[in-house]
Amino acid sequence: MSLASGSKLGPYEILALLGAGGMGEVYKAKDTRLDRTVAVKVSTARFSERFEREARAVAALNHPNICTLYDVGPNYLVMEYIEGTPLKGPLPVGKAVEYAGQILDALDAAHRKGITHRDLKPANILVTKQGIKLLDFGLAKHQAAPLEEGGATLSQALTGEGQIVGTLQYMSPEQLLGKEVDARSDLFSFGCVLYEMLTGKRAFEGESAASVIAAILEREPAPLTVAPPLERIVKRTLAKDPDQRFQTARDLKAALTWALEHPPAPVAAKPGRRWWIAAAILVIGALLGGWGVSLFRRPPAETRSYRLQIDPPEGSRFTFGNNIGGIALSPDGRTAAYVASGAGKSGLWTRSLDSESARLIAGTDGAAYPFWSPDSKSVAFFVGSKLLRVDLAGGAPSAICDIVLPRGGAWTSDGRILCGGVTGGLFQVPESGGTAVPLTTPDASRREINHRWPQVLPGGRFLYRVQSEKPENNGIFAASFDKPGERTRLLTTDTNALYAPGGDGRDYLLWWRGGTLVAQEFDTGTLKPLGEPHPVADPVARMGVVGLMNVAVSAGGLLLYSASSNLGQFTWFDRTGKPLGVVGEPGEYGSFRLSPNGRQIATSRDRPGSTDLWLLDVDRPVAGPFNLGNSIYPVWSPDGRAILFSTRIPRNLFRKESSGAGNEQPFSQSQNNQYATDWSRDGRRVLYMEPSPDTQADLWIFPTIPEGKPEPDAASRPYLRTPANERSGRFSPEDAPRWVAYQSDKTGRWEVYIQAFPEPREATQISTGGGQYPQWGADARELFYVSPDNKLMAVSLKMGADSVDPSTPRELFPLPAVDTGFCPYDTTLDGQRFLVRATPEHGASQPLTVIVNWPALLKEGKR
């Protein structure tokens, strides 16, 4: 029986019936807790095995082209509500290949986690304004046992309940025969979908189920009327033998992209085509051999684009994370600036694009979000809450001003610098230094919190990203310096946007959409986008927690980007650095904390448009969302029954039972952001960081009761409030803490200190040569921290009644960690094992990609 509008399933209010099938009904509903529209799939019975399989499969995935699972009830799933239409052919070849690429990206993400869809078909693929969304992993198999073979299997599949599952016209031969299926079976189904996108007809038809099966097992589909390279790809995808198909979705996508970019030339043009191929080989050889200097000293060719890669400095990794890392291209297109760390050399590097060597700029350790001066002679960047600049001609970096928790900057041609932060509007300051003064003011009526990631436009204008408590008010806006309060909305995106003179006589806006960098022509006079956006590069890294894509552009059609994300793998290490095993699947994890009993991990995890909290079991391959929507910095209560975290905007502290029962409850409120850093072992104090415009980042104390709730009528109080930044505070491990370890930049760089508690006195510096992220060992006699070159350090402590006597720091082991700007490790209570957000399989750092004449990609995509 269908549910009536207005009825409730837990916190979900039914709005309308969307559809029905053999497994139950799908409804449009409202999540009354988060005030958002969702889709609720209700089973006809209490959770069936098929629905449990769907929940496990979908919950393990986090991809912009895959429908997101939000919640699971006793007989229903709560999923992302998607407005779109089922995929339908025929489509133009370019559009078909574009959609095919997005489908293959989704399949690749699933296959890498051991998941096959097993029911890929047009009805399970929605076309939305943002692109493709892949639905219904209800038939997915996650490392399941092989299907049983035998004559009964096939007949059961035709009549109803049986071992074979799927939709007949899109099933692979091995699926029909009841054999073991893997990713290649999905690729066969994809081939059927691609065939239908190109022709508007099914690849295999028949008057009965038996004739359809015979066609799939024995016959080839009708020939395609497309270019031979594309036809060969479709034919290979539909091979009867899985070994004769493409073996991975990634390889198949690469082949499709190549086929679209290299259409066959007319027969009469063969001699010319051979000449062009020879010329192309020479150009590519020049790039690979280091002969491509001239490409950067004359305008790029009008009709072709070229790519090359920039590797990180030897022994280092490019960094891109919260308050750290980033890339930038000089306006003249000659020099790249990027942040890299490792091998004892960390900071801001510059590299001329006609050279193979890079130079580390001294005094830039901890640099973040670099950007160039208009004359390409200087680079500005942030370290902590300070804005600095350095001239390429030489000299040490000089301070310009203070910006609390900065979020990007831009340099104007008349000598001003614009900056954004986590609170308030944009600021401007003279390039020579001084006090930053407001330029824009957040609109309180729209619940705006901050303006960030500014870009300078021609004609005395600028653009920036607005972040609001209401997601519908987020977006990219433009205004003039003369009237900054009068603004124009340009577009909606989950990240920043870049203004780019293309070098082809046109201007463009570039932004991130579902993992893809897209570009749209832009009229800087009317401030209106023109035409439709087109893909430029995929995949492109972005930092969801701050809304920044790792992309840089310059005038003349040069583009620099990173394809790698903050993908990390939780890995155990002993004190010698020996790996002891991994936990869960790789993911875009940020802040995390190990539970007091060591059995669970609470971690933030990025997904498009949001950052959620997840719980991972340490001993079992079980993971699932804990709190959805802009949730970071989890801290466990000492008894493990509750988790404190920051959510909403501004980010205040909320509490939720670690079992997942109930909703999050407000813990404290402030006009500023608040980030929990520790909870004392007696359960009576919470330590948290709160930034202030006057004193930057401070450490505060909030009284609690042993049950893990705020102490009634108690008020928080500042613990350390100085002109410097104090962060990463941790209580000493006694039942009644006597000390607090923390990091401060009062010397101009981050160092680790220990201070008395409950009342601070004279701080004792623990680290030497820089340090961050302190954590205590088994007792108050050892402290760990991370050095600037990403090594885990240990310090022995002799604690007196009122004094601390630290030993010389000693290295334990280099951290093979993903640098995201969050603490990269946690330790067990005995201090003998370390959980590290490590690079998956200890892989090498991914290179940066340079595209010369990137606007040509837009023309190539329209062919």
Coordinates of N, CA, C and O in Angstrom, one line a residue, residues 40 121 127 201 221 282 322 486 573 592 695 826:
V40 N 13.2 8.5 -0.7 CA 13.1 7.4 0.2 C 12.6 6.1 -0.6 O 11.5 6.2 -1.2
K121 N 21.7 0.1 -16.9 CA 20.8 0.2 -18.0 C 20.4 1.7 -18.0 O 20.5 2.4 -17.0
V127 N 20.0 11.9 -16.3 CA 20.7 13.0 -16.9 C 20.2 14.3 -16.1 O 19.0 14.6 -16.1
K201 N 18.6 2.6 -30.4 CA 18.0 1.3 -30.4 C 18.9 0.4 -29.5 O 20.0 0.6 -29.2
P221 N 25.5 -7.2 -32.6 CA 24.5 -6.2 -32.9 C 24.6 -5.7 -34.3 O 25.7 -5.8 -34.9
L282 N 57.0 15.0 -33.8 CA 58.1 15.9 -33.5 C 57.8 16.9 -32.4 O 58.6 17.1 -31.5
N322 N 43.8 21.9 4.0 CA 43.2 22.9 4.8 C 44.4 23.8 5.3 O 45.2 23.4 6.1
E486 N 27.2 46.6 -4.5 CA 26.3 46.3 -5.7 C 26.9 45.2 -6.5 O 28.0 45.4 -7.1
F573 N 51.0 1.8 12.2 CA 52.5 1.7 12.2 C 52.9 1.5 13.6 O 52.3 2.0 14.6
F592 N 40.5 13.4 12.0 CA 40.0 12.1 12.5 C 40.5 11.9 13.9 O 41.5 12.5 14.3
T695 N 42.7 38.6 18.4 CA 43.8 37.8 18.9 C 44.0 36.5 18.1 O 44.7 35.6 18.6
D826 N 47.1 9.6 14.8 CA 46.6 9.5 16.2 C 47.3 8.3 16.8 O 47.9 7.5 16.1

